[in-house]
C-alpha positions as a Python dict, from the first residue, in 0.01 Angstrom:
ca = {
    (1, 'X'): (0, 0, 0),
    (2, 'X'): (-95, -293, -268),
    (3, 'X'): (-437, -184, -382),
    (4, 'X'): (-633, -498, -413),
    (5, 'X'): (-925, -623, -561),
    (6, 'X'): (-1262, -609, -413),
    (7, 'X'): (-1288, -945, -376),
    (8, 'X'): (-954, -1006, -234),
    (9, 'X'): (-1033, -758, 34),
    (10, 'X'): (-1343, -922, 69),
    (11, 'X'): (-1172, -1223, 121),
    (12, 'X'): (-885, -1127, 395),
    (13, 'X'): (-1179, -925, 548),
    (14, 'X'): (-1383, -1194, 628),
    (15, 'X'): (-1091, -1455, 739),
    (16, 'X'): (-966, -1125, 1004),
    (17, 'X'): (-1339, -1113, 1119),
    (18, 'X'): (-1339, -1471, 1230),
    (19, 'X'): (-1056, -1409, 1396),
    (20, 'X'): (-781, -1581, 1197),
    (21, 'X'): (-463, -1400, 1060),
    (22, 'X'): (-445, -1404, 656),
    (23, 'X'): (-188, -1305, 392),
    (24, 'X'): (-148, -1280, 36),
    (25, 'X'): (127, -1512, -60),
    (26, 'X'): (315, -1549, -431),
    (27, 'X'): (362, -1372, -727),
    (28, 'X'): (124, -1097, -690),
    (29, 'X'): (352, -963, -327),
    (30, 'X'): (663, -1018, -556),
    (31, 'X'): (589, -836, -831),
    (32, 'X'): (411, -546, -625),
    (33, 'X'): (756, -537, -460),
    (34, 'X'): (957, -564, -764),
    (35, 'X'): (778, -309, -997),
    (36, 'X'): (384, -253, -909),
    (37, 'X'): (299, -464, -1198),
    (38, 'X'): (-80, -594, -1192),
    (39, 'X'): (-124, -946, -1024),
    (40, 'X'): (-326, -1236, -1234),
    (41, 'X'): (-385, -1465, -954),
    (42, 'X'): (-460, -1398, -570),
    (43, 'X'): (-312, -1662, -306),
    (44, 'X'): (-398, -1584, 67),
    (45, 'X'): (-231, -1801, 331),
    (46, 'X'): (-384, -1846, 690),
    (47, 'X'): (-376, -2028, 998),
    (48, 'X'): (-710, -2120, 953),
    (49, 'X'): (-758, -2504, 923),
    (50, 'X'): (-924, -2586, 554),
    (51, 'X'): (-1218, -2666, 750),
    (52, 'X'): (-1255, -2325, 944),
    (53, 'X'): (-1190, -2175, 599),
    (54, 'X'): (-1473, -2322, 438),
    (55, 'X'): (-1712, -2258, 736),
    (56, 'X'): (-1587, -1854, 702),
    (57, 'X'): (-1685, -1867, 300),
    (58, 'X'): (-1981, -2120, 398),
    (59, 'X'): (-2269, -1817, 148),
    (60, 'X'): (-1986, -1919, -163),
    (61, 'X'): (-1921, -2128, -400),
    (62, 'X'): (-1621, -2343, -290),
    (63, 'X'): (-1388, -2532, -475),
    (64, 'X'): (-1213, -2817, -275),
    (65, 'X'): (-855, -2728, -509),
    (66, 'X'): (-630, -2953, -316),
    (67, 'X'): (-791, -3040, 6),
    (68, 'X'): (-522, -3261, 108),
    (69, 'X'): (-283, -2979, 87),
    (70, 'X'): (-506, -2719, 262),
    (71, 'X'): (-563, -2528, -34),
    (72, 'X'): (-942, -2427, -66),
    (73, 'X'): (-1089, -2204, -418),
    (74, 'X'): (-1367, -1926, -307),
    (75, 'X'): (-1543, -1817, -580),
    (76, 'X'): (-1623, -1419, -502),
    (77, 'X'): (-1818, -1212, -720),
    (78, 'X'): (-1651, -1442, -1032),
    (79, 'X'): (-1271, -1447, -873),
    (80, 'X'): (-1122, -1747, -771),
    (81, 'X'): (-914, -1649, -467),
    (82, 'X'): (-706, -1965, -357),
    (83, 'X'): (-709, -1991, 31),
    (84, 'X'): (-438, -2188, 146),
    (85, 'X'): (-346, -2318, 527),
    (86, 'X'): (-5, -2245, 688),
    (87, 'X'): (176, -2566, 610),
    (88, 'X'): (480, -2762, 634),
    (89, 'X'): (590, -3002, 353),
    (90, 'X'): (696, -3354, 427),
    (91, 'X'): (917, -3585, 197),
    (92, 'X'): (893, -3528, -153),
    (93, 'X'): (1022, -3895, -245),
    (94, 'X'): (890, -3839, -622),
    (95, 'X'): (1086, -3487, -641),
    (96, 'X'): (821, -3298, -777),
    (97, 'X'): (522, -3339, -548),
    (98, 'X'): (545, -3356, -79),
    (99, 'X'): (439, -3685, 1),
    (100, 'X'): (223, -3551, 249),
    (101, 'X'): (146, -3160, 445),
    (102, 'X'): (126, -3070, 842),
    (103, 'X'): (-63, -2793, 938),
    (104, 'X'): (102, -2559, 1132),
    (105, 'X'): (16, -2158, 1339),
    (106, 'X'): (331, -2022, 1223),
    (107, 'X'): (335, -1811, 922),
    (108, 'X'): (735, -1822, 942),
    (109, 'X'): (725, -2189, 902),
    (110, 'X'): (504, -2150, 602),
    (111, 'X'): (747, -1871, 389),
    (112, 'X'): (1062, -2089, 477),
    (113, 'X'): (901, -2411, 280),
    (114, 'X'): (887, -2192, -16),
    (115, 'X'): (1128, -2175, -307),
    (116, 'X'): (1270, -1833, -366),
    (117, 'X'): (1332, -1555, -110),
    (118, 'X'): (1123, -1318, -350),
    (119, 'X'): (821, -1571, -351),
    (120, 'X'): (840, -1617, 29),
    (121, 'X'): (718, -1269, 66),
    (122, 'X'): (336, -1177, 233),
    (123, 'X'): (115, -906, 237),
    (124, 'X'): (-201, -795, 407),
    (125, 'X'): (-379, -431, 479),
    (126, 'X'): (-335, -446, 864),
    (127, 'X'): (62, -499, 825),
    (128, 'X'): (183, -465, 514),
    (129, 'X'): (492, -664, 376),
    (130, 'X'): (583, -958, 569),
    (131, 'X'): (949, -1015, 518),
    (132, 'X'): (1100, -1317, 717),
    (133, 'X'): (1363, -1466, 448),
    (134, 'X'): (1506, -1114, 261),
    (135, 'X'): (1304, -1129, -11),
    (136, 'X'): (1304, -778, -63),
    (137, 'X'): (1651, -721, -55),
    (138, 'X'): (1712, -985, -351),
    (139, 'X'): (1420, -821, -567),
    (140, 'X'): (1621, -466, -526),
    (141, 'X'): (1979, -659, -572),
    (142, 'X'): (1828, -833, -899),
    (143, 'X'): (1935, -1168, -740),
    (144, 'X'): (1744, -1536, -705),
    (145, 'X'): (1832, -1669, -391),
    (146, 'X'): (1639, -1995, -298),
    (147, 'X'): (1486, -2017, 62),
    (148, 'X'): (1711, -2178, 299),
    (149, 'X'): (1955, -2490, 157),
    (150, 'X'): (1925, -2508, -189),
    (151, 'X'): (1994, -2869, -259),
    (152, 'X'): (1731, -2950, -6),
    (153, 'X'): (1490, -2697, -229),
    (154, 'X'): (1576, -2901, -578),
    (155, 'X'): (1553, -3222, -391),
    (156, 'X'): (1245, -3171, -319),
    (157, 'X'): (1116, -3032, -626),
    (158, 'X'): (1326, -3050, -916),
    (159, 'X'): (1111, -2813, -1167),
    (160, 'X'): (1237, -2558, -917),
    (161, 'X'): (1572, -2551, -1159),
    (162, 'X'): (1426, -2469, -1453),
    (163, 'X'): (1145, -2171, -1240),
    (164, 'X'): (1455, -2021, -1099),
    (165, 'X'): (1621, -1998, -1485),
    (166, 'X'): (1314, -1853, -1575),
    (167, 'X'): (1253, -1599, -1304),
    (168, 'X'): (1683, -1462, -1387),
    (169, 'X'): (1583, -1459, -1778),
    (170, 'X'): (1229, -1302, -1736),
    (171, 'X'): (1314, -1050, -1520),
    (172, 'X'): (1720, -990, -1586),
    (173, 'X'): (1841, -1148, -1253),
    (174, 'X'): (2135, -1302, -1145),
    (175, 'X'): (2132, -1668, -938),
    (176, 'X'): (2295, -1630, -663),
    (177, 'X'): (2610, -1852, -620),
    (178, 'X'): (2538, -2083, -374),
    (179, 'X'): (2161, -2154, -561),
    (180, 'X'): (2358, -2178, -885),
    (181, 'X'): (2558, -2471, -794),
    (182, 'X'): (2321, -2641, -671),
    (183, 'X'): (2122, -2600, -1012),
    (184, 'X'): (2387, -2775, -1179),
    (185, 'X'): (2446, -3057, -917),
    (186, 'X'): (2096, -3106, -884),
    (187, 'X'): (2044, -3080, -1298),
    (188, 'X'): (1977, -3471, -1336),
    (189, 'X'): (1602, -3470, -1143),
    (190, 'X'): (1492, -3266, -1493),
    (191, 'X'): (1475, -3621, -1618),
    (192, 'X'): (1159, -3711, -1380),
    (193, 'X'): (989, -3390, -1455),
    (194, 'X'): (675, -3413, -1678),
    (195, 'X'): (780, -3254, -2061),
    (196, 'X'): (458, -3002, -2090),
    (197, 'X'): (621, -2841, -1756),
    (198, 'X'): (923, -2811, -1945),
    (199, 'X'): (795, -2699, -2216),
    (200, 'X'): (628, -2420, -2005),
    (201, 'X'): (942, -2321, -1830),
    (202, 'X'): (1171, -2299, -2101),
    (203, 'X'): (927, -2126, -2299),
    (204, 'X'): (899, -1847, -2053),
    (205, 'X'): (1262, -1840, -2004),
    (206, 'X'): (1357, -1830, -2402),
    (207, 'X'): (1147, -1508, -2412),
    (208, 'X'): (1326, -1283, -2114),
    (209, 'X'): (1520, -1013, -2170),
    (210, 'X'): (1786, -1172, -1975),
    (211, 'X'): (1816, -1499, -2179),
    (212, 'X'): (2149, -1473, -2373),
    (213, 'X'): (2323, -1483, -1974),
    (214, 'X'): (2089, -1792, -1868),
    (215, 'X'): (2186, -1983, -2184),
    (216, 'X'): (2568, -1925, -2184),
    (217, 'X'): (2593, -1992, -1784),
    (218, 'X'): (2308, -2308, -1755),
    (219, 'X'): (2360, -2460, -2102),
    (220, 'X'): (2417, -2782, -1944),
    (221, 'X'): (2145, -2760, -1777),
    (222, 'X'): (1880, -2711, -2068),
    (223, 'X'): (2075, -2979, -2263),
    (224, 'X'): (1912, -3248, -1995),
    (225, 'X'): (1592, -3225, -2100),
    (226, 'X'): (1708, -3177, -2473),
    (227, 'X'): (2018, -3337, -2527),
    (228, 'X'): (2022, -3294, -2891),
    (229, 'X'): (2194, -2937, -2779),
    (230, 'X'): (2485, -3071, -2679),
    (231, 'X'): (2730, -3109, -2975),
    (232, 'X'): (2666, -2755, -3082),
    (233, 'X'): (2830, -2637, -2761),
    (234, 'X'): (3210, -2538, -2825),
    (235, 'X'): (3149, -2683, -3238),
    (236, 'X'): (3403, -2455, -3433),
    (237, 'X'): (3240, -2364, -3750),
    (238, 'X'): (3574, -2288, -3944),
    (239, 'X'): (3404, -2043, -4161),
    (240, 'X'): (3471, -1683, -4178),
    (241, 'X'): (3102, -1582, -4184),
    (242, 'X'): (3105, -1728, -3811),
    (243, 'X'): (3298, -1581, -3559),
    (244, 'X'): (3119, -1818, -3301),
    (245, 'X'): (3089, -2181, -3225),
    (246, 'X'): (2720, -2318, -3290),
    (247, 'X'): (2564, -2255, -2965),
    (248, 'X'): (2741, -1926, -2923),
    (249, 'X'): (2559, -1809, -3257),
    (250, 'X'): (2240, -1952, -3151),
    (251, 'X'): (2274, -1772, -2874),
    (252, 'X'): (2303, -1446, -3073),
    (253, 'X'): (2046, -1541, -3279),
    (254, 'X'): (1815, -1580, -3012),
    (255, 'X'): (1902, -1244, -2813),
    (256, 'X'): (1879, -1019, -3136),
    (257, 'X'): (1489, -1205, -3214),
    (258, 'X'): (1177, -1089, -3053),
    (259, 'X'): (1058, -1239, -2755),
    (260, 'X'): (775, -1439, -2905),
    (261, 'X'): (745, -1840, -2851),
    (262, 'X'): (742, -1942, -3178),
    (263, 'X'): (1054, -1744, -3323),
    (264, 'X'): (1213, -1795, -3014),
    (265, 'X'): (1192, -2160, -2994),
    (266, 'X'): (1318, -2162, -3386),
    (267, 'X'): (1608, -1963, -3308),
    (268, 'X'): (1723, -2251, -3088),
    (269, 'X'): (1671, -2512, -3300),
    (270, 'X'): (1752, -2331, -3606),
    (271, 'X'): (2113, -2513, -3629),
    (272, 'X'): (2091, -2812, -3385),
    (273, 'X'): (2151, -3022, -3687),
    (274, 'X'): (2463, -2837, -3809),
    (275, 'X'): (2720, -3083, -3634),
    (276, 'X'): (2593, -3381, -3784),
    (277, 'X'): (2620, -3203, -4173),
    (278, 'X'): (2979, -3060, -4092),
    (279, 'X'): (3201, -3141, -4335),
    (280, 'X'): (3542, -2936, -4461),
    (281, 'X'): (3632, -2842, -4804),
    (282, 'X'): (3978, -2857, -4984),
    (283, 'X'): (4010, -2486, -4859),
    (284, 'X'): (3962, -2555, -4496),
    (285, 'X'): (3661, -2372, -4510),
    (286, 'X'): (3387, -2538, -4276),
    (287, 'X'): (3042, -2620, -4452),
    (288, 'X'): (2680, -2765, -4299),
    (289, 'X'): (2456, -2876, -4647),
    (290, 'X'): (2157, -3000, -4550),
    (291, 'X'): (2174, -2873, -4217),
    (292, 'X'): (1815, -2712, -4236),
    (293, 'X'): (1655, -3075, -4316),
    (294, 'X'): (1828, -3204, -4090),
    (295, 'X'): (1761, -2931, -3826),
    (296, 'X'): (1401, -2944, -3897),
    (297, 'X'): (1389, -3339, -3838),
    (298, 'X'): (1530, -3312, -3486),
    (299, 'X'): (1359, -3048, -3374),
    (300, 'X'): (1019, -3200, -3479),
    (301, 'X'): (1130, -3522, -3248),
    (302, 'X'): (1194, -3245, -2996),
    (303, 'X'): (858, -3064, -3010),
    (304, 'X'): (657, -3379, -3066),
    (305, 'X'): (883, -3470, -2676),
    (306, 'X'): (726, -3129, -2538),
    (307, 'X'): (377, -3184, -2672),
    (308, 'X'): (337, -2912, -2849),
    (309, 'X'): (27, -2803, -2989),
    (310, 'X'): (29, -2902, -3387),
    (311, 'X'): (-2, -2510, -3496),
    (312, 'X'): (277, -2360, -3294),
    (313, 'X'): (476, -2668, -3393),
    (314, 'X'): (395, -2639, -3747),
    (315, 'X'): (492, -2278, -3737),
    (316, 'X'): (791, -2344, -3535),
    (317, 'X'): (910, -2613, -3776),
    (318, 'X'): (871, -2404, -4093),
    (319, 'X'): (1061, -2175, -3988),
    (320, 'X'): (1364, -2371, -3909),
    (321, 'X'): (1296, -2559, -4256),
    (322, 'X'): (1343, -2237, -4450),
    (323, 'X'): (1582, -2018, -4235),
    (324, 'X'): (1875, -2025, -4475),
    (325, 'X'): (1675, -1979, -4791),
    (326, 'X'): (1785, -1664, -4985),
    (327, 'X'): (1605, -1333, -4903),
    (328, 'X'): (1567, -1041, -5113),
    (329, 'X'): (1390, -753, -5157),
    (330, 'X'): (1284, -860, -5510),
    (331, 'X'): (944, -785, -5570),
    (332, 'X'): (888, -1121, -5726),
    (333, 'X'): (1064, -1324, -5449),
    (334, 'X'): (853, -1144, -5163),
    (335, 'X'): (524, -1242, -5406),
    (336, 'X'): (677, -1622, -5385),
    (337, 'X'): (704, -1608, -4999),
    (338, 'X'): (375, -1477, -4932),
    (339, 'X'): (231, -1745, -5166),
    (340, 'X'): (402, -2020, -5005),
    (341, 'X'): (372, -1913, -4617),
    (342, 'X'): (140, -1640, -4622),
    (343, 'X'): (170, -1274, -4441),
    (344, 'X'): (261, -1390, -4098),
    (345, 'X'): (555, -1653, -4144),
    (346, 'X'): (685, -1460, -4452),
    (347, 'X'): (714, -1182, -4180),
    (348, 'X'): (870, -1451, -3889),
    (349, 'X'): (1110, -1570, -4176),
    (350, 'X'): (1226, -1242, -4255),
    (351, 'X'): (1254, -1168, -3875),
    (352, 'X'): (1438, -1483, -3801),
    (353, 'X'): (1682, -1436, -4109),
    (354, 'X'): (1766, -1065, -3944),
    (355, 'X'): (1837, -1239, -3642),
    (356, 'X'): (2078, -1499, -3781),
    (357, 'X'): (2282, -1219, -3997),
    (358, 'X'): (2315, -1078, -3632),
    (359, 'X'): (2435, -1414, -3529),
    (360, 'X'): (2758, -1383, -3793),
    (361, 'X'): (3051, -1214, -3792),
    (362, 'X'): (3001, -845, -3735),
    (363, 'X'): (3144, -732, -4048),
    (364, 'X'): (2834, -918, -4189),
    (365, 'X'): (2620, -654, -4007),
    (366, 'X'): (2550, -421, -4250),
    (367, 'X'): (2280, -726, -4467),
    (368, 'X'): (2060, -653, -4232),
    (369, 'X'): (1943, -349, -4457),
    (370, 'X'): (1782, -606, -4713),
    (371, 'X'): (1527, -719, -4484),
    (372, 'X'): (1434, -393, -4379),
    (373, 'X'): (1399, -347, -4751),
    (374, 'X'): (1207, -702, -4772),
    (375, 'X'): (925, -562, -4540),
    (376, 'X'): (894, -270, -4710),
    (377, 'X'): (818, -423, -5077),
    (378, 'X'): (583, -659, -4829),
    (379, 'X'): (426, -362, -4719),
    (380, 'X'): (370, -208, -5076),
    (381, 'X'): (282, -585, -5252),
    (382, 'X'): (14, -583, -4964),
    (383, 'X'): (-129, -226, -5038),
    (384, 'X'): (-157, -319, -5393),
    (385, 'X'): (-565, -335, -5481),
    (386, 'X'): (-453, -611, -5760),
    (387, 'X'): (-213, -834, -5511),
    (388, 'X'): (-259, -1155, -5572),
    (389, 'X'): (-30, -1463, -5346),
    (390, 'X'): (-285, -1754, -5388),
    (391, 'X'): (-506, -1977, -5590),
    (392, 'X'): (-797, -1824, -5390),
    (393, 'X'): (-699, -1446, -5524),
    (394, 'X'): (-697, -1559, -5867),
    (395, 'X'): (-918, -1350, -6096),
    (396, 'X'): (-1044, -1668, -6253),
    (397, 'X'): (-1184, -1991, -6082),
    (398, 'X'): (-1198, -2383, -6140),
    (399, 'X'): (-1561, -2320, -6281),
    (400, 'X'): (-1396, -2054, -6511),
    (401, 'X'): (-1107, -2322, -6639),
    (402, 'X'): (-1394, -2580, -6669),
    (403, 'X'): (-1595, -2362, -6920),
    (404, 'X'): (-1298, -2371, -7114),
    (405, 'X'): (-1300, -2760, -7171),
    (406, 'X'): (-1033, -2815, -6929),
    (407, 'X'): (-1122, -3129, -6708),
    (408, 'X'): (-922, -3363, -6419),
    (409, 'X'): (-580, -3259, -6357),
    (410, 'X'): (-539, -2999, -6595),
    (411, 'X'): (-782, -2797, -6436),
    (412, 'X'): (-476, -2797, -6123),
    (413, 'X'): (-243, -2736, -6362),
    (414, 'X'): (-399, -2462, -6567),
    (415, 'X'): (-481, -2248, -6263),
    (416, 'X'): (-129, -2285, -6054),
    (417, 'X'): (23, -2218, -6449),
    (418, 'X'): (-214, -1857, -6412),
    (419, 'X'): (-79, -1833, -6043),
    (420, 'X'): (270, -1860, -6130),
    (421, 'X'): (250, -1584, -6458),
    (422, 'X'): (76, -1335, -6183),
    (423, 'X'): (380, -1360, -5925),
    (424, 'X'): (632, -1398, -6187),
    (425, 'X'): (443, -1038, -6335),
    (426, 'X'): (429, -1212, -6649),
    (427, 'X'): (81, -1133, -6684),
    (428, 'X'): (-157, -911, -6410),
    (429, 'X'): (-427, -1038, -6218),
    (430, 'X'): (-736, -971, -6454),
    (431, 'X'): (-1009, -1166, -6561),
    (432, 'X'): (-1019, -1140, -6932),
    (433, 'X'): (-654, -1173, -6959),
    (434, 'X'): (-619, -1499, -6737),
    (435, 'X'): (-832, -1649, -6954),
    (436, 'X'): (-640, -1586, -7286),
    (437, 'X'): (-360, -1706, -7103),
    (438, 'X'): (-481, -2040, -6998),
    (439, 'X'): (-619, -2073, -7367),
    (440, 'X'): (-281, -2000, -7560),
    (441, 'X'): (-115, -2209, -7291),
    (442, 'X'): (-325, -2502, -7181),
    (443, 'X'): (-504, -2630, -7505),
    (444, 'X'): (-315, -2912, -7637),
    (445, 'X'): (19, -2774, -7449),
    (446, 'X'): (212, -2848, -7191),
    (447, 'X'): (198, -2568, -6946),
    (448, 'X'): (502, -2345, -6865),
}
């Protein structure tokens, strides 16, 4: 038995009492089914008319959510339980939204409008799981299977393509076959759907465990809303580091990174610039220079396309900019990364240059070691009561420079000149001896 909220109870309760049926509808019956995880929104479904509903919950706050579409919000105790009337769709001539809804008695004819076998499941105390459409069976098989025809089911919503992607990668699914063509014939109504629900979708699906599998089998698919993919699929890179084309090490990349947005997201557009810098030398040996720059220039068109927030596209961007910059576990190097992108990118750069070593050929393997080193020296650098990565850990100050006589520029100058003698350990980070330093090296002299 799915042990519910208070509220939810509450809320079925009440709708029983007034003598209407009532289910809970969506993710939270799916993922009780498929593994007892905890639900973050409650749906109920009933054959009470939004009307009828609002008359049951008349002592609560109500939220008129989509009136038109029989969906009613009841605020209990501080949840928002969506109440929602059986309902059949009509056209959806926009693919995306139906053009209008018909209120209907039959909870059978409200689970077969719905997308996926395993959402098309219901639940409620007095009869536990309602399962008209085998549902169930697909969450135990691992399979997405949508409801009924599936070309009708794209037609009418095309984001469907991208949810069902999302649910395989998420939870390590397979489509089923008949769903799966119809993803692909169907792939061109991606161009009508709105980028910040792509952007949504594939970020979910870039971070499931079953990813590598969705990207391989659907890459056309994810190339219609980014099309900038498409030359790295099947682009030899006639180098021996590479035993894969472009896409098939971006896949790799991708599957050995963690499943975080941001690293995730510049795993896969780590190299989309690489066929437009390919070039061969008089060896036969393939080469990309300037494929970072160039990388970083498409996928900031790309992200700016998705709307992404300015931070995680900043982050996102940086990452790609510097992915093939060498890494060491030089003490003096880590102090230069941490200066330049502080403690969390340094850490995402180091991550995402793990993840592209794992990305070559396997004989390559074995460099991983270094950035396991790399962390470590982090680690210690960090530890160290007498670190110092920026202008704002300096021992000395601008006022401190400015006592000296220093004025305008030089004070700049003097101070990143003290900067760069602490990370280069030319110097540590102390007071008195900053201040001989900018002396010797600032009066009258042009600084190192």
């Amino acid at each position: 038995m799915m042990i519910l909220p208070p509220q939810v109870n509450t809320a079925i309760s009440m709708l029983y009492a007034a003598g209407y049926e009532a289910f809970l509808v969506g993710g939270a019956v799916r993922d009780y089914v498929r593994d007892n995880s905890p639900a973050k929104d409650w749906d109920i479904t009933t054959n009470a008319l939004p009307a009828q509903v609002e008359s049951v919950f008349s002592g609560y706050h109500l939220i008129e959510t989509g009136l038109k579409h029989g969906t009613v919000t009841v605020m209990i105790d501080h949840e928002p339980i969506e109440i929602t009337t059986y309902r059949i769709d009509g056209d959806y001539s926009d693919h995306r939204h139906p053009d209008s809804v018909h209120f209907t008695r039959s909870l059978k004819e409200d689970l077969e409008r719905r997308d996926f076998t395993m959402n098309a499941l219901a639940y409620s105390p007095q009869e536990g799981i309602v399962d008209l459409v085998g549902g169930r069976k697909d969450i135990e098989d691992g399979i997405v299977r949508c409801v009924g025809d599936p070309n009708r089911r794209f037609q009418e919503d095309g984001l469907r393509m991208l949810r069902a992607l999302r649910f395989a990668s998420v939870y390590g699914m397979a489509i089923e076959a008949e769903t799966a063509s119809a993803i692909h014939r169907n792939k061109e109504l991606l161009k009508g759907i709105a980028a910040e629900r792509i952007q949504v979708e594939l970020t979910k699906m870039l971070c499931g465990k079953g990813v590598a599998k969705i990207l391989e089998e659907f890459a056309d698919v994810i190339a219609i809303p980014i099309p900038e993919l498409l030359p790295m699929f099947h682009f030899e890179q006639h180098n021996p580091h590479h035993d894969k084309d472009v896409w098939g090490h971006t896949i790799a990349v991708i599957d050995n990174i963690a499943p975080k947005p941001v690293l995730r997201w510049a795993a896969l557009l780590h190299d989309i610039g690489k066929p437009q810098c390919f070039s061969i030398g008089e060896d036969g040996i393939g080469h990309f220079f300037g494929h970072a720059e160039k990388s970083t220039a498409m996928a900031e068109e790309i992200l700016n396309w998705m709307r992404f927030d300015n931070a995680g596209k900043e982050r996102i961007l940086r990452l790609v900019r510097y992915h093939d910059m060498p890494i060491t576990a030089d003490r003096k190097l880590i102090k230069r990364l941490l200066s330049k992108h502080g403690e969390e990118a340094a850490r995402q750069l180091i991550e995402l240059h793990r993840a592209d070593t794992l990305g070559l050929s396997e004989s390559y393997h074995s460099r991983v070691d270094i950035f396991e080193e790399a962390n470590a020296v982090m680690d210690e650098l960090l530890r160290e009561d007498s670190s110092c990565f920026t202008l704002r850990d300096l021992a000395i100050n601008g006022n401190d420079v400015m006592a000296m006589g220093f004025k305008g520029k030089q004070i700049a100058q003097v101070l990143q000149s003290c900067l760069d003698a602490v990370l280069e350990e030319r110097i540590p980070n102390e007071q008195a001896l900053l201040r001989a330093y900018a002396q010797e090296h600032g009066a009258n002299k042009k600084m190192p």
